[in-house]
XYZ file of C-alpha atoms in Angstrom:
773
model
C 30.526 -37.299 136.380
C 29.125 -34.123 134.574
C 25.856 -34.912 132.704
C 25.961 -34.264 128.785
C 22.918 -34.909 127.436
C 22.463 -35.515 123.438
C 20.811 -32.043 123.096
C 23.441 -30.105 121.500
C 22.336 -30.104 117.990
C 18.922 -28.859 118.777
C 20.461 -26.431 121.287
C 22.703 -24.993 118.271
C 19.325 -24.106 116.456
C 18.189 -21.934 119.306
C 21.194 -19.896 119.932
C 19.804 -16.739 118.403
C 16.338 -15.860 117.305
C 17.139 -14.330 114.138
C 16.740 -17.781 112.210
C 13.740 -19.387 113.030
C 14.344 -21.842 115.290
C 12.572 -25.388 115.101
C 10.832 -27.239 117.565
C 13.075 -29.281 120.053
C 12.120 -32.669 119.045
C 9.977 -32.674 115.574
C 7.445 -35.259 115.852
C 6.693 -37.583 112.739
C 3.256 -35.931 112.298
C 4.172 -32.611 112.561
C 6.798 -32.692 109.830
C 5.751 -35.164 107.428
C 3.921 -34.234 104.388
C 0.449 -33.987 103.714
C -1.702 -35.841 106.084
C -5.092 -34.097 105.488
C -7.273 -31.964 102.956
C -10.425 -30.116 103.128
C -11.714 -32.611 100.380
C -9.681 -35.487 99.178
C -8.889 -35.096 95.147
C -6.809 -37.464 93.214
C -3.778 -35.441 91.978
C -1.562 -36.131 88.787
C 1.551 -34.634 87.354
C -0.678 -33.460 84.255
C -1.301 -30.079 85.978
C -0.036 -26.994 84.518
C 3.234 -26.365 85.744
C 3.801 -29.778 86.756
C 7.458 -30.236 85.439
C 8.815 -26.870 86.766
C 10.650 -27.748 89.778
C 9.650 -25.844 93.160
C 12.958 -24.618 94.835
C 12.503 -24.316 98.808
C 15.203 -22.336 100.457
C 16.479 -23.859 103.704
C 19.137 -22.973 106.384
C 22.254 -25.417 105.833
C 21.860 -29.109 106.060
C 23.814 -31.517 108.080
C 23.305 -34.564 105.737
C 21.873 -36.747 108.295
C 18.649 -37.097 106.355
C 17.810 -40.258 108.533
C 14.177 -40.981 110.177
C 16.234 -42.377 112.994
C 19.196 -40.126 113.264
C 18.355 -36.686 111.904
C 19.411 -33.884 114.328
C 18.679 -30.504 113.152
C 15.155 -29.214 112.115
C 16.345 -28.741 108.715
C 17.537 -32.233 108.431
C 14.292 -33.751 109.832
C 12.132 -31.699 107.495
C 14.567 -32.752 104.555
C 13.723 -36.371 105.783
C 10.284 -35.851 106.262
C 9.129 -35.372 102.750
C 9.942 -39.101 102.318
C 8.203 -40.560 105.227
C 4.853 -41.537 106.365
C 3.945 -41.828 110.161
C 1.331 -43.493 112.472
C 0.139 -40.256 114.099
C -2.125 -37.688 112.275
C -2.872 -34.664 113.763
C -5.208 -31.723 112.885
C -4.864 -27.987 112.624
C -5.156 -27.483 116.441
C -2.506 -30.612 117.101
C -5.325 -32.837 118.329
C -5.135 -36.514 117.434
C -7.155 -38.129 114.618
C -7.479 -41.499 115.947
C -9.577 -42.789 112.822
C -7.480 -41.414 110.162
C -7.963 -44.459 107.750
C -11.653 -43.545 106.902
C -10.927 -39.879 108.135
C -12.516 -37.576 110.547
C -13.684 -34.043 110.181
C -12.692 -31.355 112.659
C -13.782 -27.335 112.090
C -11.011 -24.731 112.099
C -11.494 -20.860 111.383
C -14.948 -21.633 110.124
C -14.461 -24.413 107.526
C -14.617 -28.427 108.029
C -11.559 -30.146 107.305
C -11.417 -33.722 106.666
C -8.213 -35.275 107.864
C -7.117 -38.653 106.545
C -3.791 -40.567 107.410
C -2.139 -43.982 107.261
C -3.299 -45.598 110.443
C -6.027 -45.846 113.146
C -5.269 -45.853 116.519
C -7.540 -46.881 119.827
C -6.615 -46.351 123.145
C -7.993 -48.640 125.980
C -7.434 -47.696 129.764
C -7.772 -50.964 131.465
C -8.998 -51.942 135.013
C -5.415 -52.914 136.151
C -3.971 -49.850 135.201
C -2.143 -50.710 132.049
C -3.099 -49.092 128.649
C -3.611 -50.562 125.570
C -2.648 -48.728 122.208
C -3.865 -50.617 119.024
C -2.683 -49.458 115.799
C -4.152 -50.427 112.484
C -2.359 -49.431 109.248
C -3.930 -49.283 105.596
C -3.351 -52.377 103.558
C -2.686 -50.627 100.405
C 0.407 -48.703 101.419
C 3.617 -48.922 99.250
C 6.996 -47.523 99.715
C 8.401 -45.465 96.959
C 10.113 -48.468 95.338
C 6.794 -50.239 95.208
C 7.499 -52.694 98.096
C 4.088 -53.077 100.260
C 4.200 -51.592 103.838
C 2.988 -54.168 106.451
C 2.865 -53.925 110.532
C 6.654 -55.842 110.201
C 7.773 -52.693 108.852
C 6.559 -50.549 111.703
C 7.526 -53.180 114.402
C 10.645 -52.995 113.001
C 11.098 -49.139 113.201
C 9.900 -49.350 116.777
C 12.862 -52.045 117.613
C 15.118 -49.537 116.198
C 14.574 -46.473 118.493
C 14.013 -49.023 121.450
C 17.630 -50.774 120.916
C 19.989 -50.384 124.057
C 22.414 -48.930 121.610
C 20.315 -46.134 119.912
C 21.540 -42.662 120.269
C 19.111 -40.669 117.969
C 16.643 -38.305 119.189
C 13.396 -40.392 119.319
C 12.466 -41.014 122.853
C 9.643 -44.008 122.739
C 12.020 -46.000 125.013
C 11.455 -43.459 127.738
C 7.672 -44.219 127.884
C 6.164 -47.242 130.018
C 6.035 -49.669 127.800
C 5.922 -53.232 129.098
C 8.849 -54.982 129.159
C 10.944 -52.106 127.798
C 13.428 -51.904 130.595
C 14.094 -55.549 130.548
C 14.962 -55.461 127.009
C 17.199 -52.422 127.122
C 19.161 -53.628 130.264
C 22.189 -55.992 130.463
C 23.799 -54.478 126.878
C 25.922 -51.529 126.472
C 27.941 -50.299 123.471
C 31.464 -51.437 122.963
C 32.961 -48.415 123.627
C 31.071 -47.978 127.048
C 31.733 -51.435 128.101
C 35.604 -50.883 127.265
C 35.553 -47.632 129.436
C 33.778 -49.538 132.323
C 36.229 -52.417 132.030
C 39.139 -49.853 132.474
C 42.673 -49.818 131.022
C 43.931 -52.845 132.883
C 41.258 -55.316 131.739
C 42.436 -58.608 130.357
C 38.997 -60.512 128.907
C 38.784 -59.711 125.445
C 35.766 -61.457 124.656
C 33.892 -58.767 123.446
C 36.499 -56.686 121.734
C 40.000 -56.958 120.734
C 43.323 -55.872 122.638
C 43.859 -53.134 120.044
C 40.356 -52.000 120.297
C 40.897 -51.450 124.228
C 44.176 -49.943 123.636
C 42.887 -47.328 121.103
C 40.232 -46.157 123.592
C 42.434 -45.198 126.480
C 45.105 -43.946 124.051
C 42.462 -41.626 122.831
C 41.408 -41.001 126.561
C 45.034 -39.924 127.091
C 45.560 -37.701 124.058
C 42.267 -36.373 123.712
C 42.206 -33.175 126.277
C 45.600 -31.916 124.631
C 43.879 -32.385 121.120
C 40.789 -30.532 122.020
C 42.515 -27.738 123.963
C 44.826 -27.234 120.690
C 41.746 -27.032 118.579
C 39.899 -24.428 120.936
C 43.011 -22.061 120.879
C 43.154 -22.586 116.802
C 39.537 -21.789 116.441
C 39.386 -18.789 118.945
C 42.675 -17.323 116.931
C 41.060 -18.109 113.521
C 37.944 -16.456 114.413
C 39.889 -13.466 116.068
C 38.538 -14.095 119.495
C 42.164 -14.248 120.772
C 45.670 -13.233 119.675
C 48.123 -15.841 118.819
C 49.525 -17.467 121.941
C 46.684 -16.279 124.325
C 45.915 -19.800 125.698
C 44.637 -18.367 128.876
C 42.069 -15.979 126.745
C 41.084 -19.002 124.381
C 40.067 -21.298 127.375
C 38.107 -18.567 129.359
C 36.284 -17.929 126.014
C 35.481 -21.803 126.184
C 34.500 -21.422 130.053
C 37.729 -23.012 131.532
C 40.309 -20.991 133.928
C 44.019 -21.028 132.957
C 46.606 -18.927 134.340
C 47.801 -15.917 132.497
C 50.785 -17.267 130.377
C 49.549 -20.829 130.512
C 50.280 -23.567 128.256
C 48.469 -26.027 126.041
C 49.006 -28.431 128.721
C 47.609 -26.305 131.601
C 44.380 -25.872 129.403
C 44.386 -29.801 128.646
C 44.523 -30.423 132.375
C 42.002 -27.849 133.008
C 39.456 -29.792 130.659
C 40.339 -32.888 132.084
C 39.683 -31.828 135.660
C 36.121 -30.525 134.410
C 35.242 -33.971 133.083
C 36.577 -35.825 136.186
C 34.154 -36.887 138.905
C 34.813 -36.938 142.789
C 35.480 -40.497 142.128
C 38.324 -39.955 139.743
C 36.529 -40.988 136.650
C 37.510 -38.875 133.466
C 34.559 -38.561 130.966
C 36.749 -38.121 127.953
C 33.720 -39.076 125.737
C 31.706 -36.264 127.307
C 34.717 -33.937 127.024
C 35.085 -34.572 123.334
C 31.264 -34.361 122.618
C 30.783 -31.381 124.347
C 34.097 -29.095 124.019
C 35.253 -29.552 120.487
C 35.656 -27.167 118.133
C 34.529 -28.965 115.128
C 36.357 -32.375 115.860
C 33.910 -35.379 116.578
C 34.870 -38.530 118.346
C 34.171 -40.485 115.018
C 36.945 -38.903 113.386
C 39.311 -39.667 116.329
C 38.902 -43.398 116.804
C 39.441 -45.504 113.678
C 36.434 -47.790 112.702
C 34.207 -45.977 115.054
C 31.021 -47.808 114.172
C 32.543 -50.927 115.474
C 32.419 -49.133 118.997
C 28.746 -48.674 118.813
C 27.674 -52.284 118.406
C 26.288 -53.695 121.757
C 27.863 -56.293 123.862
C 26.448 -58.207 126.781
C 26.943 -57.025 129.852
C 24.188 -58.929 132.042
C 20.602 -60.355 131.885
C 18.393 -59.031 128.811
C 15.174 -59.820 127.342
C 14.615 -61.020 123.932
C 11.889 -58.940 123.294
C 9.573 -56.399 124.270
C 6.688 -57.905 125.787
C 4.538 -54.586 125.288
C 5.027 -54.478 121.570
C 2.626 -57.156 120.300
C 1.907 -58.185 116.311
C -1.902 -58.818 116.236
C -2.167 -59.056 112.391
C -0.521 -58.214 109.038
C -1.578 -54.600 109.484
C -2.038 -54.561 113.151
C -0.217 -54.498 116.571
C -0.762 -53.559 120.132
C 1.638 -51.459 122.341
C 0.926 -52.239 126.060
C 1.685 -49.222 128.729
C 1.929 -50.212 132.308
C 0.497 -47.029 133.384
C -1.265 -43.846 132.264
C 1.094 -41.557 130.523
C -0.228 -38.532 128.782
C 2.855 -37.668 126.487
C 2.844 -41.421 125.061
C 0.281 -40.914 122.336
C 2.502 -38.471 120.891
C 5.457 -40.747 121.370
C 3.872 -43.003 119.099
C 4.323 -40.812 116.342
C 6.715 -43.301 114.532
C 7.700 -43.152 111.030
C 6.723 -46.603 109.128
C 10.380 -47.026 107.893
C 11.020 -49.907 105.095
C 12.558 -53.072 106.876
C 13.970 -54.035 103.559
C 15.761 -50.895 103.108
C 16.929 -50.109 106.609
C 17.192 -53.371 108.025
C 17.588 -57.194 106.737
C 14.207 -59.020 106.075
C 16.259 -62.340 106.392
C 16.757 -61.425 110.101
C 12.950 -60.592 110.847
C 10.819 -63.212 112.484
C 8.464 -61.801 115.072
C 7.524 -64.841 116.568
C 11.219 -65.959 117.198
C 12.316 -62.533 118.489
C 13.773 -61.569 115.617
C 13.139 -57.758 114.371
C 15.303 -57.149 111.232
C 18.662 -56.672 112.896
C 20.674 -58.280 115.643
C 19.899 -56.328 118.773
C 22.583 -53.797 119.486
C 23.829 -53.661 115.980
C 22.208 -50.547 114.120
C 25.136 -50.748 111.358
C 22.524 -51.209 108.854
C 20.462 -48.379 109.881
C 23.158 -46.050 110.236
C 24.829 -46.813 106.906
C 21.569 -45.333 105.005
C 22.144 -42.059 107.173
C 22.102 -39.794 104.411
C 19.653 -41.737 101.995
C 16.375 -41.414 103.056
C 13.509 -43.995 101.443
C 9.870 -44.348 102.619
C 6.324 -44.268 101.632
C 6.201 -40.219 101.836
C 5.069 -38.054 99.157
C 8.434 -37.749 97.606
C 11.497 -39.544 96.611
C 14.950 -38.687 97.705
C 17.305 -38.472 94.630
C 20.403 -37.043 95.819
C 22.192 -34.256 97.672
C 24.973 -32.434 96.176
C 26.313 -28.821 95.890
C 23.903 -27.758 98.624
C 20.592 -28.840 96.934
C 18.570 -31.812 97.808
C 16.559 -33.049 94.616
C 13.340 -34.981 95.162
C 11.142 -36.609 92.594
C 7.302 -37.228 92.924
C 6.633 -40.521 94.519
C 3.973 -42.625 92.045
C 3.321 -44.883 94.830
C 2.074 -42.068 97.373
C -1.215 -43.383 99.134
C -3.094 -40.087 98.314
C -1.869 -39.893 94.863
C 1.264 -38.734 92.847
C 1.832 -34.951 93.702
C 1.074 -32.477 90.919
C 4.887 -30.999 91.173
C 7.062 -33.687 89.908
C 10.145 -32.144 91.177
C 11.110 -30.374 94.466
C 14.613 -28.845 95.409
C 15.531 -27.957 98.972
C 18.282 -25.541 98.447
C 20.653 -24.378 101.023
C 20.504 -20.659 101.747
C 21.844 -18.296 104.692
C 18.886 -16.608 106.477
C 19.969 -12.936 105.126
C 19.306 -14.415 101.744
C 16.079 -15.899 101.745
C 13.769 -13.127 101.113
C 16.160 -11.834 98.326
C 16.008 -15.252 96.796
C 12.177 -15.046 96.461
C 12.493 -11.511 95.054
C 15.064 -12.596 92.566
C 13.357 -15.708 91.262
C 16.071 -18.248 92.761
C 13.794 -19.785 95.498
C 9.943 -20.163 95.354
C 9.282 -20.756 99.334
C 11.344 -20.273 102.156
C 11.027 -19.017 105.829
C 12.932 -15.607 106.631
C 13.386 -14.602 110.053
C 10.079 -12.422 110.364
C 11.458 -9.182 111.865
C 10.027 -5.678 111.505
C 12.576 -5.203 108.739
C 11.773 -8.261 106.967
C 7.907 -7.542 107.132
C 8.789 -3.884 105.721
C 10.836 -5.099 102.767
C 8.219 -7.673 101.769
C 5.410 -4.832 101.937
C 7.667 -2.482 99.904
C 8.275 -5.361 97.287
C 4.339 -5.931 96.904
C 3.444 -2.284 97.040
C 2.061 -1.860 100.586
C 1.016 -5.199 101.733
C 3.030 -8.430 102.965
C 0.887 -10.344 100.603
C 0.650 -8.911 97.164
C 1.556 -9.883 93.507
C 5.220 -10.461 94.302
C 5.090 -12.336 97.533
C 2.590 -14.233 99.493
C 3.185 -14.287 103.381
C 1.769 -16.702 105.934
C 2.510 -16.144 109.687
C 1.710 -18.546 112.468
C 2.913 -18.561 115.908
C 6.216 -20.192 116.527
C 5.799 -23.657 118.521
C 8.228 -22.211 121.297
C 9.292 -19.169 123.052
C 12.297 -16.645 123.844
C 13.523 -16.155 127.404
C 16.410 -15.108 129.686
C 17.651 -17.880 131.730
C 19.440 -17.813 135.263
C 21.321 -20.887 136.472
C 20.119 -21.333 140.029
C 23.463 -22.525 141.647
C 25.345 -19.909 139.886
C 23.302 -17.282 141.016
C 22.598 -17.764 144.550
C 23.320 -16.895 148.203
C 25.524 -19.350 150.603
C 25.445 -21.927 148.051
C 21.817 -22.967 148.344
C 19.879 -22.103 145.281
C 16.395 -23.296 146.785
C 16.633 -20.408 149.713
C 14.323 -17.671 150.056
C 17.524 -15.471 149.908
C 18.563 -17.153 146.706
C 15.260 -16.707 144.962
C 15.246 -13.178 146.275
C 18.599 -12.517 144.711
C 17.204 -14.050 141.176
C 14.050 -11.948 141.635
C 15.724 -8.762 141.998
C 17.740 -9.552 138.839
C 14.398 -10.575 136.966
C 12.361 -7.826 137.845
C 14.559 -5.129 136.274
C 15.069 -7.503 133.354
C 11.281 -8.005 132.946
C 10.453 -4.617 132.881
C 12.106 -3.685 129.711
C 10.646 -6.323 127.409
C 7.795 -4.361 126.059
C 9.945 -1.702 124.657
C 12.489 -4.266 123.424
C 10.196 -6.644 121.762
C 8.237 -4.009 120.128
C 11.531 -2.437 118.692
C 12.621 -5.530 117.258
C 9.339 -7.363 116.167
C 6.725 -4.973 116.181
C 3.802 -6.938 115.523
C 5.315 -10.087 114.538
C 5.924 -11.284 118.227
C 4.356 -10.585 121.795
C 5.464 -10.404 125.272
C 4.481 -13.450 127.456
C 4.507 -13.780 130.950
C 4.841 -17.702 131.800
C 7.459 -19.910 130.802
C 5.467 -21.667 128.236
C 4.606 -21.234 124.425
C 1.217 -19.295 123.949
C 0.528 -21.983 121.146
C -0.063 -24.770 124.003
C -3.381 -25.442 125.557
C -1.755 -25.288 128.736
C -0.735 -21.667 128.739
C -2.413 -19.249 131.168
C -4.412 -16.652 129.719
C -5.119 -13.012 130.405
C -8.409 -13.451 131.265
C -7.783 -16.339 133.966
C -8.227 -15.002 137.368
C -5.023 -15.935 138.807
C -3.019 -14.646 135.744
C 0.145 -12.299 136.747
C 2.606 -10.391 134.523
C 5.900 -11.973 134.983
C 7.910 -10.526 138.086
C 5.311 -7.700 138.694
C 5.065 -7.800 142.586
C 7.626 -7.046 145.203
C 9.074 -8.696 148.014
C 5.980 -8.587 150.129
C 3.861 -9.653 147.330
C 2.450 -6.022 146.551
C 1.841 -4.975 142.791
C 4.848 -3.010 141.600
C 2.738 -1.105 138.656
C -0.468 0.430 138.566
C -2.487 1.132 135.597
C -1.619 4.368 134.071
C 2.002 4.500 135.094
C 4.341 5.992 132.449
C 7.176 3.732 131.345
C 9.662 5.943 133.205
C 7.557 5.403 136.197
C 7.693 1.815 135.528
C 11.277 1.819 135.208
C 11.716 3.840 138.541
C 9.370 1.206 140.405
C 11.146 -1.684 139.147
C 14.605 -0.371 140.364
C 12.785 0.243 143.834
C 11.410 -3.316 144.223
C 14.932 -5.128 143.085
C 16.355 -2.996 146.027
C 14.163 -4.529 148.265
C 14.585 -8.043 146.792
C 18.194 -7.448 147.199
C 18.067 -6.417 150.730
C 16.093 -9.695 151.604
C 18.645 -11.587 149.743
C 21.244 -10.323 152.493
C 22.923 -7.393 150.450
C 23.863 -4.405 152.189
C 21.407 -1.267 150.692
C 22.227 2.108 151.430
C 21.167 5.598 149.503
C 19.347 3.534 147.151
C 22.327 1.295 146.172
C 23.483 -2.070 147.312
C 26.943 -1.751 148.750
C 28.144 -5.310 149.596
C 26.896 -8.905 148.653
C 26.104 -11.568 151.146
C 28.084 -14.650 151.215
C 28.050 -16.761 147.776
C 26.524 -13.742 145.972
C 28.205 -11.227 143.986
C 28.013 -7.482 142.890
C 28.529 -8.408 139.139
C 26.837 -10.868 136.940
C 27.457 -11.830 133.328
C 24.398 -12.445 130.669
C 25.334 -14.138 127.495
C 23.646 -13.085 124.568
C 24.234 -15.037 121.085
C 23.685 -11.599 118.774
C 26.661 -12.255 116.483
C 28.626 -9.606 118.099
C 26.407 -6.936 116.537
C 23.470 -6.939 118.990
C 21.290 -8.272 116.481
C 18.919 -10.327 118.868
C 15.543 -9.570 120.178
C 16.468 -9.469 123.712
C 19.550 -7.304 123.307
C 17.733 -4.084 123.949
C 16.258 -5.816 127.175
C 20.157 -6.152 128.457
C 21.303 -2.732 127.630
C 18.435 -0.762 129.265
C 18.873 -3.201 132.362
C 22.654 -2.712 132.305
C 22.257 0.935 132.894
C 19.387 0.690 135.454
C 21.356 -2.048 137.425
C 24.367 0.133 137.349
C 22.142 3.223 138.997
C 21.389 0.771 141.933
C 25.017 -0.481 142.292
C 24.872 -3.895 140.716
C 26.990 -4.240 137.524
C 25.509 -6.455 134.463
C 27.972 -7.734 132.144
C 26.481 -8.054 128.606
C 28.686 -10.590 126.384
C 27.472 -10.530 122.985
C 28.917 -13.613 121.530
C 29.679 -13.941 117.679
C 29.805 -17.724 118.060
C 26.729 -19.193 119.677
C 28.643 -22.504 120.461
C 30.248 -20.630 123.337
C 27.232 -20.273 125.071
C 26.240 -23.887 125.027
C 29.975 -24.861 125.683
C 29.498 -22.939 129.266
C 25.895 -23.900 129.947
C 26.596 -27.543 129.628
C 29.866 -27.032 131.871
C 27.354 -25.539 134.230
C 29.370 -22.488 134.447
C 26.999 -19.830 132.931
C 25.115 -17.263 135.260
C 22.500 -15.867 132.770
C 21.922 -16.291 128.891
C 19.426 -15.468 126.290
C 17.818 -18.107 124.002
C 14.560 -19.787 123.056
C 12.924 -23.078 123.720
C 11.324 -25.110 121.172
C 8.215 -26.984 122.000
C 6.080 -30.172 121.368
C 2.472 -30.385 121.062
C 2.107 -31.989 124.577
C 3.289 -29.471 127.105
C 5.299 -32.091 129.149
C 7.750 -30.587 131.611
C 10.081 -33.178 132.188
C 12.793 -32.573 130.014
C 13.415 -29.079 131.188
C 12.421 -28.779 135.037
C 12.322 -32.395 136.303
C 15.190 -32.920 138.560
C 14.611 -36.271 140.481
C 16.371 -34.824 143.408
C 14.910 -37.511 145.652
C 17.074 -40.068 143.796
C 20.052 -37.893 143.394
C 19.245 -36.652 139.981
C 19.437 -40.235 138.396
C 16.521 -39.586 136.042
C 16.739 -35.830 135.632
C 15.205 -34.367 132.405
C 17.962 -33.893 129.890
C 17.937 -30.152 130.012
C 17.567 -29.952 133.715
C 21.373 -29.003 133.877
C 20.687 -25.473 132.376
C 18.747 -24.114 135.328
C 19.419 -26.750 137.899
C 16.077 -26.542 139.809
C 15.895 -28.777 142.282
C 12.265 -29.095 143.804
C 10.895 -32.257 144.965
C 7.500 -30.654 145.019
C 7.855 -29.315 141.164
C 9.029 -32.674 140.560
C 5.820 -34.477 141.762
C 3.641 -31.963 139.936
C 5.308 -32.663 136.707
C 4.773 -36.446 137.399
C 1.186 -36.034 138.576
C 0.347 -34.228 135.359
C 1.902 -36.971 133.327
C -0.400 -39.635 134.842
C -3.307 -38.054 133.590
C -5.103 -37.522 130.264
C -7.563 -35.208 131.936
C -6.558 -31.925 130.046
C -8.449 -29.597 132.513
C -6.693 -31.292 135.522
C -3.331 -31.248 133.602
C -3.713 -27.463 133.087
C -4.491 -26.695 136.860
C -1.248 -28.614 137.526
C 0.682 -27.140 134.811
C -0.270 -23.610 136.330
C 1.160 -24.682 139.716
C 4.444 -25.664 137.713
C 4.573 -22.584 136.068
C 4.116 -20.691 139.288
C 6.795 -22.782 141.119
C 9.242 -21.902 138.147
C 8.525 -18.118 138.548
C 8.898 -18.441 142.237
C 12.445 -20.050 141.547
C 13.349 -16.981 139.249
C 15.368 -19.024 136.957
C 13.633 -17.950 133.697
C 11.989 -14.674 132.570
C 9.743 -15.366 129.639
C 10.478 -12.610 127.108
C 8.522 -13.150 123.628
C 6.509 -15.337 121.639
C 7.132 -14.792 117.790
C 5.665 -15.525 114.704
C 6.950 -17.810 112.023
C 6.744 -16.729 108.363
C 6.397 -18.855 105.449
C 6.886 -16.791 102.097
C 5.810 -17.902 98.556
C 6.614 -16.336 95.052
C 3.264 -15.207 94.092
C 4.357 -14.966 90.513
C 5.514 -18.742 90.519
C 3.740 -20.829 93.138
C -0.291 -21.193 92.465
C -0.990 -19.975 96.007
C -4.407 -21.139 95.769
C -3.201 -24.675 95.997
C -1.087 -24.171 98.942
C -2.392 -25.944 102.194
C -5.043 -23.620 103.580
C -5.147 -22.432 107.290
C -1.693 -23.226 108.157
C -1.033 -23.305 111.829
C 1.593 -23.792 114.328
C 0.779 -27.668 114.215
C -0.099 -27.904 110.528
C 2.436 -26.634 108.173
C 2.440 -25.696 104.467
C 3.810 -29.044 103.470
C 1.110 -30.951 105.037
C -1.042 -31.044 101.824
C 1.882 -30.383 99.368
C 0.664 -33.110 96.975
C -2.065 -30.766 95.874
C 0.216 -27.774 95.433
C 0.949 -26.309 91.852
C 3.488 -24.094 90.166
C 2.384 -21.806 87.587
């Protein structure tokens, strides 16, 4: 069965680097408002401008403002304003372990004191287990006045560890004692029905009508989705009316010219049927739809999300232990470096999202019936917590918030905040015209120039104040190792040489393209990791190399003082060497024939709105000309709909593409590069399907780095990982860009805005102290 991970919502954000893409997985501490200040000051709404609403411009929301189920970064930030989290971090992303009384850390020459809702103590035991002792403040209140206790945090953790939980939190993936036993022996009713089969006659856990409805959907879904795709392609002028084959091709499926909807439906079904003949219709609907989701295709869909017993299952998670009214312990079976950041859980109100009558820790009751998260899902669009602001309503594209008078650091100085939906191209203009006070435009060369013009020459002035920080992520060009290979062996030297030939020419045009698009707002990077990470190699390191700058024999392609034209010529010569080493026939400075399984033509997809508006577009157009000169055809597909790119990648049919990765504070590489090839990919990282690296040595390095908390050791191991990824030539790192937050200098008292914002410490961290004029 094809692997279809639950990452589409995040990937959608990263389709093109024009809108600033959010991090892959927003941690609670990074997104939550206000966890520190240089000097703690009691706040009140008596300050000047207190009743003047602050309007923040945001890209469109998806109305999932739940601390458990928010998917897009914009929904996550909308929710975060209402929440507090366990973990507190400083401006460098380092954990503040004693946040209740606070700790001081220096940044940019200033000593800042950081405080938060909880202390965390980590103890590595002689038997290899690790204790995480959490103590929360005893004076916390939710925005409705209800006191916060450790039961609220335990409830929150049990929600995200439930066997039926399908949100973005991944605490359950950590080595918590008893987690596997608790999550085993249960499946959602939908999965259980599918596993039982259409001929099942045991209706103890579902009705016969429910079973019939599921398999009726399995029968009808391929044609429904096929028709929806065709309608979408026609409506968006991608294909002419009746061009079913063309629409199928745009969605990554092959249908013969003149084919029918039934032919397209059969192609969809075949693409999601495994070798045993099992049709993954749920995966097909979730991945291939052009707007319709399964919850609208199956009546009473929430009933199918409830868990049913399929075997033995533990009644509790033994590693989650209550030690007091305001304290708990989590026991991990082994050291896991990323786990401290996974503990960054929101402390959500049990009485709001759950049922207090169903909570009794000593009797294995945790605020809801195991496997039934219906009470949590019911509040998906109306968040509530102990955060700095209270959610009031969302209508007409505007979220209204009111200051939380119970906020533990004091009532915010701005009484009302509105998050207003606005398209990216309108963000800067909104600030200039007075409809928006704060927003995050894409910080291209054109944007910076427009801001400077408005201010009379500088990006910070009397009209607009600009803060820029490095984005927690980076841009790249990806190559699927299976689809760009020789003789069907993606790990062979020949296959790697083929990909290195392509990467060498693409890489040489990075400097001119990124400078043209971003100017000083981005820089070229040489390893597939964000420069914001402590694990990123530095140019001063003795083993630092420019990406794809050596030939097939390991010799430097470029020399100091080379002109740009000489570098381009040298790249073509080196690429020919790699092509020849891959088995291509080379004559008179051109490739003339491809080896088995390889091609003379490859496609690269770029979601540039069909207009070339993408930082990597110039890379592709320049490379296309260079490839043509040496006999290779590079087809540049400029996609107007970014969904087309992810559809093709998720179907594992893409060859090359341009996109960007988001990152997290910890540089764990499991999600993207871990293949678990030793076990047939059973526990592969959720995004491994994109590059399809299958490297047992890389897998072991990733696990070794996870199993240590020694940062110096981990950096050394991650450098080995990065070198291995470059050797596979599946990813050409292109740029590290800056994010910009702009404020209306005329309306926001910028002297009260969070000082020294960083990649890990955004402007809303101390929003309770911000004032309007």
